[in-house]
mmCIF file of C-alpha atoms in Angstrom:
data_model
loop_
_atom_site.group_PDB
_atom_site.id
_atom_site.type_symbol
_atom_site.label_atom_id
_atom_site.label_comp_id
_atom_site.label_asym_id
_atom_site.label_seq_id
_atom_site.Cartn_x
_atom_site.Cartn_y
_atom_site.Cartn_z
ATOM 1 C CA MET A 48 -1.522 10.490 -24.207
ATOM 2 C CA GLU A 49 -3.075 9.086 -21.097
ATOM 3 C CA TYR A 50 -2.863 5.319 -20.760
ATOM 4 C CA PHE A 51 -5.649 4.746 -18.240
ATOM 5 C CA PRO A 52 -9.087 6.393 -17.938
ATOM 6 C CA ALA A 53 -8.940 9.554 -15.813
ATOM 7 C CA PRO A 54 -10.791 8.158 -12.743
ATOM 8 C CA LEU A 55 -8.335 5.245 -12.651
ATOM 9 C CA GLU A 56 -5.338 7.559 -13.009
ATOM 10 C CA LYS A 57 -6.733 9.596 -10.123
ATOM 11 C CA LEU A 58 -7.024 6.511 -7.937
ATOM 12 C CA VAL A 59 -3.458 5.478 -8.834
ATOM 13 C CA GLU A 60 -2.306 8.977 -7.793
ATOM 14 C CA GLN A 61 -4.161 8.666 -4.487
ATOM 15 C CA PHE A 62 -2.465 5.374 -3.708
ATOM 16 C CA ALA A 63 0.912 6.714 -4.847
ATOM 17 C CA SER A 64 0.573 9.577 -2.343
ATOM 18 C CA LEU A 65 0.528 7.098 0.557
ATOM 19 C CA PRO A 66 3.830 6.589 2.379
ATOM 20 C CA GLY A 67 5.935 3.701 1.080
ATOM 21 C CA ILE A 68 3.773 3.103 -2.013
ATOM 22 C CA GLY A 69 5.587 3.586 -5.322
ATOM 23 C CA GLY A 70 4.113 4.037 -8.792
ATOM 24 C CA LYS A 71 3.970 0.351 -9.693
ATOM 25 C CA SER A 72 2.409 -0.641 -6.357
ATOM 26 C CA ALA A 73 -0.124 2.175 -6.659
ATOM 27 C CA GLN A 74 -1.133 0.826 -10.072
ATOM 28 C CA ARG A 75 -1.488 -2.693 -8.687
ATOM 29 C CA LEU A 76 -3.616 -1.445 -5.787
ATOM 30 C CA ALA A 77 -5.855 0.639 -8.058
ATOM 31 C CA PHE A 78 -6.438 -2.356 -10.332
ATOM 32 C CA HIS A 79 -7.212 -4.438 -7.276
ATOM 33 C CA VAL A 80 -9.874 -1.920 -6.252
ATOM 34 C CA LEU A 81 -11.450 -2.203 -9.715
ATOM 35 C CA SER A 82 -11.609 -5.977 -9.239
ATOM 36 C CA LEU A 83 -13.507 -5.618 -5.940
ATOM 37 C CA SER A 84 -17.267 -5.983 -5.809
ATOM 38 C CA ASP A 85 -19.288 -2.773 -5.432
ATOM 39 C CA ALA A 86 -19.988 -3.635 -1.794
ATOM 40 C CA GLU A 87 -16.303 -4.230 -1.051
ATOM 41 C CA ALA A 88 -15.250 -0.957 -2.679
ATOM 42 C CA GLU A 89 -17.913 0.879 -0.686
ATOM 43 C CA ALA A 90 -16.731 -0.798 2.522
ATOM 44 C CA PHE A 91 -13.173 0.361 1.784
ATOM 45 C CA ALA A 92 -14.178 3.955 1.046
ATOM 46 C CA GLY A 93 -16.524 3.893 4.038
ATOM 47 C CA ALA A 94 -13.771 2.676 6.372
ATOM 48 C CA ILE A 95 -11.604 5.648 5.365
ATOM 49 C CA LEU A 96 -14.366 8.186 6.034
ATOM 50 C CA GLU A 97 -15.540 6.432 9.195
ATOM 51 C CA ALA A 98 -12.056 6.267 10.722
ATOM 52 C CA LYS A 99 -11.374 9.879 9.811
ATOM 53 C CA ARG A 100 -14.748 11.002 11.189
ATOM 54 C CA THR A 101 -14.952 9.068 14.453
ATOM 55 C CA VAL A 102 -11.389 8.562 15.662
ATOM 56 C CA THR A 103 -10.371 11.344 18.017
ATOM 57 C CA CYS A 104 -7.927 11.783 20.868
ATOM 58 C CA CYS A 105 -8.879 10.774 24.413
ATOM 59 C CA PRO A 106 -9.323 14.032 26.399
ATOM 60 C CA VAL A 107 -7.229 12.599 29.255
ATOM 61 C CA CYS A 108 -4.350 10.595 27.744
ATOM 62 C CA GLN A 109 -4.510 11.812 24.106
ATOM 63 C CA ASN A 110 -4.452 8.227 22.853
ATOM 64 C CA LEU A 111 -6.705 7.486 19.870
ATOM 65 C CA THR A 112 -10.297 6.607 20.692
ATOM 66 C CA ALA A 113 -13.620 6.303 18.936
ATOM 67 C CA GLY A 114 -15.181 9.179 20.883
ATOM 68 C CA GLY A 115 -15.134 9.899 24.620
ATOM 69 C CA LEU A 116 -12.582 8.449 27.038
ATOM 70 C CA CYS A 117 -10.289 5.756 25.624
ATOM 71 C CA PRO A 118 -10.905 2.211 26.957
ATOM 72 C CA ILE A 119 -7.778 2.380 29.122
ATOM 73 C CA CYS A 120 -8.674 5.700 30.781
ATOM 74 C CA ALA A 121 -12.263 4.475 31.187
ATOM 75 C CA SER A 122 -11.223 1.177 32.798
ATOM 76 C CA SER A 123 -11.319 1.067 36.592
ATOM 77 C CA LYS A 124 -8.898 -1.873 36.501
ATOM 78 C CA ARG A 125 -5.980 0.287 35.381
ATOM 79 C CA ASP A 126 -3.772 1.899 37.993
ATOM 80 C CA GLY A 127 -4.255 5.657 37.749
ATOM 81 C CA GLU A 128 -1.157 6.403 39.814
ATOM 82 C CA THR A 129 1.223 5.300 37.096
ATOM 83 C CA VAL A 130 1.395 7.005 33.715
ATOM 84 C CA CYS A 131 3.507 5.695 30.864
ATOM 85 C CA VAL A 132 4.458 8.488 28.442
ATOM 86 C CA VAL A 133 4.898 7.441 24.804
ATOM 87 C CA ALA A 134 5.452 9.359 21.591
ATOM 88 C CA ASP A 135 2.840 7.654 19.428
ATOM 89 C CA PRO A 136 -0.439 5.679 19.713
ATOM 90 C CA ARG A 137 1.378 2.731 18.106
ATOM 91 C CA ASP A 138 3.689 2.649 21.118
ATOM 92 C CA VAL A 139 0.643 2.166 23.362
ATOM 93 C CA ALA A 140 -0.299 -0.848 21.227
ATOM 94 C CA ALA A 141 3.266 -2.202 21.563
ATOM 95 C CA MET A 142 3.221 -1.794 25.369
ATOM 96 C CA GLU A 143 -0.221 -3.405 25.605
ATOM 97 C CA ARG A 144 0.969 -6.380 23.586
ATOM 98 C CA ALA A 145 3.600 -7.031 26.274
ATOM 99 C CA ARG A 146 0.686 -7.622 28.745
ATOM 100 C CA GLU A 147 2.821 -6.469 31.642
ATOM 101 C CA TYR A 148 1.833 -2.874 32.239
ATOM 102 C CA THR A 149 -1.322 -2.146 34.229
ATOM 103 C CA GLY A 150 -1.113 1.641 34.543
ATOM 104 C CA ARG A 151 -2.402 4.342 32.225
ATOM 105 C CA TYR A 152 -0.765 6.190 29.338
ATOM 106 C CA HIS A 153 -0.085 9.618 27.966
ATOM 107 C CA VAL A 154 0.575 10.054 24.247
ATOM 108 C CA LEU A 155 2.768 13.028 23.294
ATOM 109 C CA HIS A 156 2.055 12.719 19.544
ATOM 110 C CA GLY A 157 5.667 13.310 18.619
ATOM 111 C CA VAL A 158 9.089 13.999 20.071
ATOM 112 C CA ILE A 159 11.119 17.166 20.403
ATOM 113 C CA SER A 160 13.001 17.462 17.144
ATOM 114 C CA PRO A 161 14.615 20.796 16.242
ATOM 115 C CA MET A 162 15.618 19.336 12.851
ATOM 116 C CA ASN A 163 11.926 18.865 11.993
ATOM 117 C CA HIS A 164 10.839 22.094 13.702
ATOM 118 C CA VAL A 165 8.987 20.228 16.463
ATOM 119 C CA GLY A 166 9.302 21.988 19.789
ATOM 120 C CA PRO A 167 7.819 21.188 23.228
ATOM 121 C CA ASP A 168 4.755 23.292 22.428
ATOM 122 C CA ASP A 169 3.882 21.002 19.507
ATOM 123 C CA LEU A 170 3.580 18.001 21.844
ATOM 124 C CA GLU A 171 0.855 17.054 24.323
ATOM 125 C CA LEU A 172 3.020 18.176 27.226
ATOM 126 C CA LYS A 173 0.645 20.782 28.638
ATOM 127 C CA SER A 174 -2.075 18.166 29.147
ATOM 128 C CA LEU A 175 0.480 15.878 30.823
ATOM 129 C CA VAL A 176 1.592 18.609 33.231
ATOM 130 C CA GLU A 177 -2.051 19.401 34.079
ATOM 131 C CA ARG A 178 -2.665 15.714 34.709
ATOM 132 C CA VAL A 179 0.302 15.455 37.063
ATOM 133 C CA ALA A 180 -0.582 18.760 38.749
ATOM 134 C CA ARG A 181 -3.951 17.292 39.728
ATOM 135 C CA GLY A 182 -1.960 15.110 42.140
ATOM 136 C CA GLU A 183 -3.209 11.567 41.438
ATOM 137 C CA VAL A 184 -0.105 10.488 39.549
ATOM 138 C CA ARG A 185 2.792 9.036 41.566
ATOM 139 C CA GLU A 186 5.087 7.730 38.867
ATOM 140 C CA VAL A 187 5.647 8.793 35.266
ATOM 141 C CA ILE A 188 7.467 6.231 33.112
ATOM 142 C CA MET A 189 9.132 7.852 30.121
ATOM 143 C CA ALA A 190 8.839 5.324 27.288
ATOM 144 C CA THR A 191 9.974 7.390 24.317
ATOM 145 C CA ASN A 192 12.317 5.661 21.860
ATOM 146 C CA PRO A 193 15.949 5.249 22.962
ATOM 147 C CA ASP A 194 17.295 7.552 20.251
ATOM 148 C CA THR A 195 18.547 11.135 20.469
ATOM 149 C CA GLU A 196 15.152 12.763 20.072
ATOM 150 C CA GLY A 197 13.330 10.335 22.361
ATOM 151 C CA GLU A 198 16.076 10.806 24.915
ATOM 152 C CA ALA A 199 15.884 14.601 24.719
ATOM 153 C CA THR A 200 12.093 14.482 25.044
ATOM 154 C CA ALA A 201 12.354 12.221 28.095
ATOM 155 C CA MET A 202 14.875 14.537 29.758
ATOM 156 C CA TYR A 203 12.842 17.654 28.983
ATOM 157 C CA THR A 204 9.624 16.097 30.278
ATOM 158 C CA ALA A 205 11.341 14.846 33.443
ATOM 159 C CA ARG A 206 12.582 18.371 34.222
ATOM 160 C CA LEU A 207 9.111 19.722 33.598
ATOM 161 C CA LEU A 208 7.483 17.244 36.016
ATOM 162 C CA LYS A 209 10.038 17.192 38.818
ATOM 163 C CA PRO A 210 8.617 20.316 40.572
ATOM 164 C CA PHE A 211 5.385 18.406 41.235
ATOM 165 C CA GLY A 212 7.237 15.847 43.346
ATOM 166 C CA VAL A 213 6.355 12.989 41.023
ATOM 167 C CA LYS A 214 8.752 10.069 40.451
ATOM 168 C CA VAL A 215 9.962 10.042 36.836
ATOM 169 C CA THR A 216 11.540 6.837 35.507
ATOM 170 C CA ARG A 217 12.887 5.667 32.165
ATOM 171 C CA LEU A 218 12.572 2.255 30.485
ATOM 172 C CA ALA A 219 15.676 0.088 30.999
ATOM 173 C CA TYR A 220 18.335 -0.081 28.305
ATOM 174 C CA GLY A 221 20.070 -3.347 27.564
ATOM 175 C CA ILE A 222 20.568 -6.300 25.295
ATOM 176 C CA PRO A 223 17.231 -7.221 23.665
ATOM 177 C CA VAL A 224 15.882 -10.612 24.695
ATOM 178 C CA GLY A 225 17.027 -13.202 22.171
ATOM 179 C CA GLY A 226 19.768 -10.872 20.896
ATOM 180 C CA HIS A 227 23.465 -11.651 20.496
ATOM 181 C CA LEU A 228 26.216 -9.863 22.414
ATOM 182 C CA GLU A 229 28.305 -10.174 19.271
ATOM 183 C CA PHE A 230 25.901 -7.966 17.309
ATOM 184 C CA ALA A 231 25.073 -5.441 20.048
ATOM 185 C CA ASP A 232 26.396 -1.942 19.414
ATOM 186 C CA ASP A 233 28.829 -0.278 21.815
ATOM 187 C CA ALA A 234 26.303 2.150 23.291
ATOM 188 C CA THR A 235 23.812 -0.626 24.059
ATOM 189 C CA LEU A 236 26.524 -2.796 25.654
ATOM 190 C CA MET A 237 27.711 0.141 27.753
ATOM 191 C CA ARG A 238 24.148 0.835 28.957
ATOM 192 C CA ALA A 239 23.610 -2.888 29.620
ATOM 193 C CA LEU A 240 26.737 -2.941 31.787
ATOM 194 C CA GLU A 241 25.707 0.237 33.654
ATOM 195 C CA GLY A 242 22.279 -1.199 34.353
ATOM 196 C CA ARG A 243 23.500 -4.649 35.454
ATOM 197 C CA ARG A 244 21.560 -6.299 38.286
ATOM 198 C CA GLU A 245 22.406 -8.909 40.875
ATOM 199 C CA ILE A 246 20.967 -12.364 40.157
ATOM 200 C CA MET B 94 -8.081 -6.352 24.404
ATOM 201 C CA GLU B 95 -8.192 -4.164 21.326
ATOM 202 C CA TYR B 96 -5.294 -1.776 20.941
ATOM 203 C CA PHE B 97 -6.828 0.689 18.502
ATOM 204 C CA PRO B 98 -10.364 2.096 18.306
ATOM 205 C CA ALA B 99 -12.670 -0.142 16.225
ATOM 206 C CA PRO B 100 -12.972 2.206 13.204
ATOM 207 C CA LEU B 101 -9.176 2.386 12.999
ATOM 208 C CA GLU B 102 -8.834 -1.415 13.305
ATOM 209 C CA LYS B 103 -11.345 -1.724 10.491
ATOM 210 C CA LEU B 104 -9.345 0.607 8.269
ATOM 211 C CA VAL B 105 -6.149 -1.329 9.063
ATOM 212 C CA GLU B 106 -7.953 -4.530 8.015
ATOM 213 C CA GLN B 107 -9.085 -2.928 4.778
ATOM 214 C CA PHE B 108 -5.537 -1.923 3.909
ATOM 215 C CA ALA B 109 -4.216 -5.333 4.968
ATOM 216 C CA SER B 110 -6.615 -6.995 2.512
ATOM 217 C CA LEU B 111 -4.891 -5.238 -0.414
ATOM 218 C CA PRO B 112 -2.344 -7.302 -2.338
ATOM 219 C CA GLY B 113 1.241 -6.918 -1.142
ATOM 220 C CA ILE B 114 0.312 -4.949 1.997
ATOM 221 C CA GLY B 115 1.273 -6.659 5.264
ATOM 222 C CA GLY B 116 0.046 -5.915 8.775
ATOM 223 C CA LYS B 117 2.678 -3.308 9.640
ATOM 224 C CA SER B 118 2.259 -1.468 6.332
ATOM 225 C CA ALA B 119 -1.520 -1.520 6.744
ATOM 226 C CA GLN B 120 -1.122 0.103 10.164
ATOM 227 C CA ARG B 121 1.192 2.757 8.748
ATOM 228 C CA LEU B 122 -1.239 3.525 5.923
ATOM 229 C CA ALA B 123 -4.234 3.719 8.281
ATOM 230 C CA PHE B 124 -2.361 6.155 10.540
ATOM 231 C CA HIS B 125 -1.431 8.177 7.486
ATOM 232 C CA VAL B 126 -5.123 8.438 6.567
ATOM 233 C CA LEU B 127 -5.871 9.756 10.067
ATOM 234 C CA SER B 128 -3.218 12.429 9.554
ATOM 235 C CA LEU B 129 -4.863 13.623 6.322
ATOM 236 C CA SER B 130 -7.135 16.637 6.286
ATOM 237 C CA ASP B 131 -10.880 15.965 6.001
ATOM 238 C CA ALA B 132 -10.828 17.092 2.374
ATOM 239 C CA GLU B 133 -7.916 14.803 1.532
ATOM 240 C CA ALA B 134 -9.570 11.793 3.152
ATOM 241 C CA GLU B 135 -12.769 12.525 1.265
ATOM 242 C CA ALA B 136 -10.817 12.828 -1.993
ATOM 243 C CA PHE B 137 -9.251 9.429 -1.329
ATOM 244 C CA ALA B 138 -12.557 7.718 -0.523
ATOM 245 C CA GLY B 139 -14.167 9.521 -3.446
ATOM 246 C CA ALA B 140 -11.479 8.343 -5.880
ATOM 247 C CA ILE B 141 -12.185 4.725 -4.906
ATOM 248 C CA LEU B 142 -15.932 5.062 -5.454
ATOM 249 C CA GLU B 143 -15.515 7.143 -8.606
ATOM 250 C CA ALA B 144 -13.082 4.705 -10.237
ATOM 251 C CA LYS B 145 -15.260 1.747 -9.298
ATOM 252 C CA ARG B 146 -18.407 3.493 -10.578
ATOM 253 C CA THR B 147 -17.207 4.997 -13.856
ATOM 254 C CA VAL B 148 -14.475 2.726 -15.172
ATOM 255 C CA THR B 149 -15.901 0.112 -17.520
ATOM 256 C CA CYS B 150 -14.644 -1.939 -20.435
ATOM 257 C CA CYS B 151 -14.670 -0.515 -23.966
ATOM 258 C CA PRO B 152 -17.407 -2.373 -25.876
ATOM 259 C CA VAL B 153 -15.032 -2.899 -28.813
ATOM 260 C CA CYS B 154 -11.571 -3.666 -27.424
ATOM 261 C CA GLN B 155 -12.441 -4.439 -23.781
ATOM 262 C CA ASN B 156 -9.748 -2.044 -22.566
ATOM 263 C CA LEU B 157 -10.645 0.066 -19.534
ATOM 264 C CA THR B 158 -12.443 3.317 -20.252
ATOM 265 C CA ALA B 159 -14.411 5.947 -18.392
ATOM 266 C CA GLY B 160 -17.653 5.173 -20.255
ATOM 267 C CA GLY B 161 -18.265 4.674 -23.997
ATOM 268 C CA LEU B 162 -15.550 3.811 -26.494
ATOM 269 C CA CYS B 163 -11.974 3.950 -25.196
ATOM 270 C CA PRO B 164 -9.830 6.827 -26.550
ATOM 271 C CA ILE B 165 -7.898 4.437 -28.804
ATOM 272 C CA CYS B 166 -10.996 2.881 -30.387
ATOM 273 C CA ALA B 167 -12.554 6.328 -30.704
ATOM 274 C CA SER B 168 -9.483 7.837 -32.389
ATOM 275 C CA SER B 169 -9.568 8.034 -36.189
ATOM 276 C CA LYS B 170 -5.767 8.276 -36.219
ATOM 277 C CA ARG B 171 -5.343 4.634 -35.152
ATOM 278 C CA ASP B 172 -5.103 1.970 -37.830
ATOM 279 C CA GLY B 173 -8.174 -0.238 -37.503
ATOM 280 C CA GLU B 174 -6.691 -2.992 -39.658
ATOM 281 C CA THR B 175 -4.168 -4.023 -37.035
ATOM 282 C CA VAL B 176 -5.216 -5.359 -33.635
ATOM 283 C CA CYS B 177 -2.713 -6.057 -30.875
ATOM 284 C CA VAL B 178 -4.047 -8.687 -28.446
ATOM 285 C CA VAL B 179 -2.875 -8.350 -24.830
ATOM 286 C CA ALA B 180 -3.813 -10.102 -21.617
ATOM 287 C CA ASP B 181 -4.262 -7.056 -19.386
ATOM 288 C CA PRO B 182 -5.046 -3.305 -19.590
ATOM 289 C CA ARG B 183 -1.604 -2.674 -18.091
ATOM 290 C CA ASP B 184 -0.056 -4.254 -21.172
ATOM 291 C CA VAL B 185 -1.853 -1.664 -23.327
ATOM 292 C CA ALA B 186 -0.209 1.034 -21.201
ATOM 293 C CA ALA B 187 3.197 -0.654 -21.683
ATOM 294 C CA MET B 188 2.742 -0.834 -25.472
ATOM 295 C CA GLU B 189 1.580 2.797 -25.613
ATOM 296 C CA ARG B 190 4.639 3.909 -23.684
ATOM 297 C CA ALA B 191 6.808 2.462 -26.467
ATOM 298 C CA ARG B 192 5.185 5.044 -28.834
ATOM 299 C CA GLU B 193 5.709 2.759 -31.799
ATOM 300 C CA TYR B 194 2.379 1.036 -32.313
ATOM 301 C CA THR B 195 -0.353 2.875 -34.174
ATOM 302 C CA GLY B 196 -3.018 0.149 -34.444
ATOM 303 C CA ARG B 197 -5.797 -0.787 -32.057
ATOM 304 C CA TYR B 198 -5.938 -3.270 -29.202
ATOM 305 C CA HIS B 199 -7.941 -6.127 -27.809
ATOM 306 C CA VAL B 200 -7.710 -6.959 -24.106
ATOM 307 C CA LEU B 201 -8.371 -10.599 -23.188
ATOM 308 C CA HIS B 202 -8.525 -9.923 -19.403
ATOM 309 C CA GLY B 203 -6.481 -12.999 -18.610
ATOM 310 C CA VAL B 204 -4.682 -15.941 -20.152
ATOM 311 C CA ILE B 205 -5.646 -19.573 -20.509
ATOM 312 C CA SER B 206 -4.475 -21.216 -17.300
ATOM 313 C CA PRO B 207 -5.799 -24.685 -16.423
ATOM 314 C CA MET B 208 -3.950 -24.459 -13.082
ATOM 315 C CA ASN B 209 -6.082 -21.467 -12.113
ATOM 316 C CA HIS B 210 -9.235 -22.827 -13.746
ATOM 317 C CA VAL B 211 -9.207 -20.157 -16.459
ATOM 318 C CA GLY B 212 -10.399 -21.555 -19.774
ATOM 319 C CA PRO B 213 -10.920 -19.863 -23.169
ATOM 320 C CA ASP B 214 -14.520 -19.052 -22.245
ATOM 321 C CA ASP B 215 -13.349 -16.907 -19.333
ATOM 322 C CA LEU B 216 -11.424 -14.600 -21.691
ATOM 323 C CA GLU B 217 -12.657 -11.911 -24.082
ATOM 324 C CA LEU B 218 -12.106 -14.231 -27.043
ATOM 325 C CA LYS B 219 -15.655 -14.236 -28.356
ATOM 326 C CA SER B 220 -15.606 -10.462 -28.808
ATOM 327 C CA LEU B 221 -12.237 -10.761 -30.586
ATOM 328 C CA VAL B 222 -13.556 -13.395 -33.003
ATOM 329 C CA GLU B 223 -16.627 -11.245 -33.711
ATOM 330 C CA ARG B 224 -14.382 -8.274 -34.373
ATOM 331 C CA VAL B 225 -12.257 -10.247 -36.812
ATOM 332 C CA ALA B 226 -15.326 -11.824 -38.437
ATOM 333 C CA ARG B 227 -16.564 -8.342 -39.322
ATOM 334 C CA GLY B 228 -13.683 -8.283 -41.842
ATOM 335 C CA GLU B 229 -11.909 -4.955 -41.124
ATOM 336 C CA VAL B 230 -8.961 -6.538 -39.373
ATOM 337 C CA ARG B 231 -6.002 -7.656 -41.511
ATOM 338 C CA GLU B 232 -3.391 -8.467 -38.890
ATOM 339 C CA VAL B 233 -3.678 -9.654 -35.304
ATOM 340 C CA ILE B 234 -0.486 -9.273 -33.252
ATOM 341 C CA MET B 235 -0.460 -11.649 -30.292
ATOM 342 C CA ALA B 236 1.288 -9.766 -27.475
ATOM 343 C CA THR B 237 0.619 -12.032 -24.507
ATOM 344 C CA ASN B 238 3.560 -12.623 -22.167
ATOM 345 C CA PRO B 239 6.297 -14.971 -23.388
ATOM 346 C CA ASP B 240 5.595 -17.552 -20.684
ATOM 347 C CA THR B 241 3.825 -20.906 -20.886
ATOM 348 C CA GLU B 242 0.333 -19.522 -20.350
ATOM 349 C CA GLY B 243 0.812 -16.519 -22.615
ATOM 350 C CA GLU B 244 2.246 -18.814 -25.261
ATOM 351 C CA ALA B 245 -0.663 -21.255 -24.996
ATOM 352 C CA THR B 246 -3.156 -18.398 -25.206
ATOM 353 C CA ALA B 247 -1.421 -16.995 -28.295
ATOM 354 C CA MET B 248 -1.456 -20.408 -30.004
ATOM 355 C CA TYR B 249 -5.104 -21.049 -29.121
ATOM 356 C CA THR B 250 -6.177 -17.595 -30.327
ATOM 357 C CA ALA B 251 -4.194 -17.962 -33.554
ATOM 358 C CA ARG B 252 -5.947 -21.255 -34.319
ATOM 359 C CA LEU B 253 -9.288 -19.630 -33.580
ATOM 360 C CA LEU B 254 -8.654 -16.728 -35.983
ATOM 361 C CA LYS B 255 -6.950 -18.539 -38.865
ATOM 362 C CA PRO B 256 -10.274 -19.598 -40.534
ATOM 363 C CA PHE B 257 -11.079 -15.909 -41.114
ATOM 364 C CA GLY B 258 -8.015 -15.510 -43.326
ATOM 365 C CA VAL B 259 -6.467 -12.938 -41.003
ATOM 366 C CA LYS B 260 -2.669 -12.720 -40.562
ATOM 367 C CA VAL B 261 -1.715 -13.635 -36.986
ATOM 368 C CA THR B 262 1.752 -12.617 -35.771
ATOM 369 C CA ARG B 263 3.625 -12.854 -32.480
ATOM 370 C CA LEU B 264 5.955 -10.314 -30.841
ATOM 371 C CA ALA B 265 9.636 -11.107 -31.509
ATOM 372 C CA TYR B 266 11.658 -12.966 -28.919
ATOM 373 C CA GLY B 267 15.245 -12.020 -28.301
ATOM 374 C CA ILE B 268 17.837 -10.391 -26.105
ATOM 375 C CA PRO B 269 16.290 -7.361 -24.338
ATOM 376 C CA VAL B 270 17.821 -4.030 -25.367
ATOM 377 C CA GLY B 271 20.596 -3.144 -22.924
ATOM 378 C CA GLY B 272 20.772 -6.769 -21.726
ATOM 379 C CA HIS B 273 23.881 -8.934 -21.474
ATOM 380 C CA LEU B 274 24.380 -12.146 -23.484
ATOM 381 C CA GLU B 275 26.129 -13.512 -20.416
ATOM 382 C CA PHE B 276 22.950 -13.300 -18.347
ATOM 383 C CA ALA B 277 20.458 -14.361 -21.022
ATOM 384 C CA ASP B 278 18.816 -17.724 -20.395
ATOM 385 C CA ASP B 279 19.168 -20.591 -22.874
ATOM 386 C CA ALA B 280 15.621 -20.375 -24.199
ATOM 387 C CA THR B 281 15.932 -16.657 -24.915
ATOM 388 C CA LEU B 282 19.293 -17.108 -26.630
ATOM 389 C CA MET B 283 17.913 -19.932 -28.755
ATOM 390 C CA ARG B 284 14.921 -17.803 -29.816
ATOM 391 C CA ALA B 285 17.249 -14.841 -30.485
ATOM 392 C CA LEU B 286 19.346 -17.055 -32.796
ATOM 393 C CA GLU B 287 16.272 -18.417 -34.554
ATOM 394 C CA GLY B 288 14.966 -14.903 -35.142
ATOM 395 C CA ARG B 289 18.284 -13.421 -36.344
ATOM 396 C CA ARG B 290 18.099 -10.804 -39.096
ATOM 397 C CA GLU B 291 20.509 -9.594 -41.728
ATOM 398 C CA ILE B 292 22.111 -6.205 -41.029
#
C-alpha cells in the first residue's frame, strides 16, 4: 500500500537522494514544494536546470563560471603572477571572503586519495602544469586542506612544479584566531611552535 | 564580489528557502546538483514540476491524490461508515502504517489556531459536514494531535457533527507503547489513569 500519490513519492525519493537529507526531511521538503505557488515551483525546477546547463569550469583556473573565463581570471585587477591552488570551488569562496588575496586561483577538483581511488590524473593538475609552464606564474600557494590527503596533494604538486623554477609555498599552520591553546591538538601546537615569528 | 556564478547562487538561494535548510546545507545541495548527470538533474527538476502539476486533493476526503478519487476513497474494501479525521496528509500515512484501521479518512489541512490566524473556515470542515449530512457515516474518529490546537479542533468538529446523530470518538490517550512511566508527563499519566481498562 502506498501512502502518498506516486508523483509525491517520487519527489520524496529525489529529495532523499540528496546528501544529508533523511527520509523525514525529504517528506517535509516535498510537502513544502506542494505548498509553493506554481511560479515558485517552476522557479525552483528552472534553477536546477539552469545551473546544471550554464555552470561550467573556467578554461584557465577550472573554477566554476557561468560560461567563458571566470570573473577572477577575466579581471585585470588580479595579480596573474600568483596562483593559489585549492581543492574545491568552495575553497575559492572561502579565500575570497577573507578579502586578503589578490592573485588568481587554480581549482584541482579533488585531492589525491588512494582510499577513494583518486589519483593525480583525476585532478586538474595537467592544466596547472601547463599554466606554470607558460612562464607568467612566479608563486604557487598550495591551499589544500591541512589533512593527510591535502598534505599529500600539496607535496605532490610542489614536486611537479619545482622543475619550472616557480616558488611553491604552503598556507601557514597554527592556532586559529580566537582559538584556545587549551583545546588545540598536539600536531597544531607543534606546527604553531615551528612556525613561530618574531614580534 | 560574488563568489559563485549567478546561476549557482540562484540555486543555492532556492535550496536555502526550503524549511530546515541553512546556508551551508544549501551550498552543499547546490554543488551536489552540479555533480549530477544531465539526466539526473532533469529527473529532479521534472519530479518537482510533476508533483506540483498532478497532485491534487481527493474531492471526497481531501487527502492528496494524483487526480480523481484517492486510492482509499476509491477502494471498495474500506468501510465507508467510519471516517477518521486528521489534520494533515502525513497523518493519513502514519495511520496507514499502523495497518489497523480499515475505514476512510477526512483531511482537514490544518487545525484551528487563533495564534496563526487559522479559523474553522480555513479548514476542510464544510466538506466533512456535507459528507456526514449525506448519512452514510456512522462514526467519526477525531485523530488530530493531542495538543491544545488539535484538542480544540476535535471539540469544535464534534460539536459541529453532533446534530447529525453521528457518533464522534477521539483516539485514546495513554502511555506510548515501549515508553517508561518514569518519563511520562503528568497530563499523560492522568489521562492514562482515566482511560484504564479491565484486563
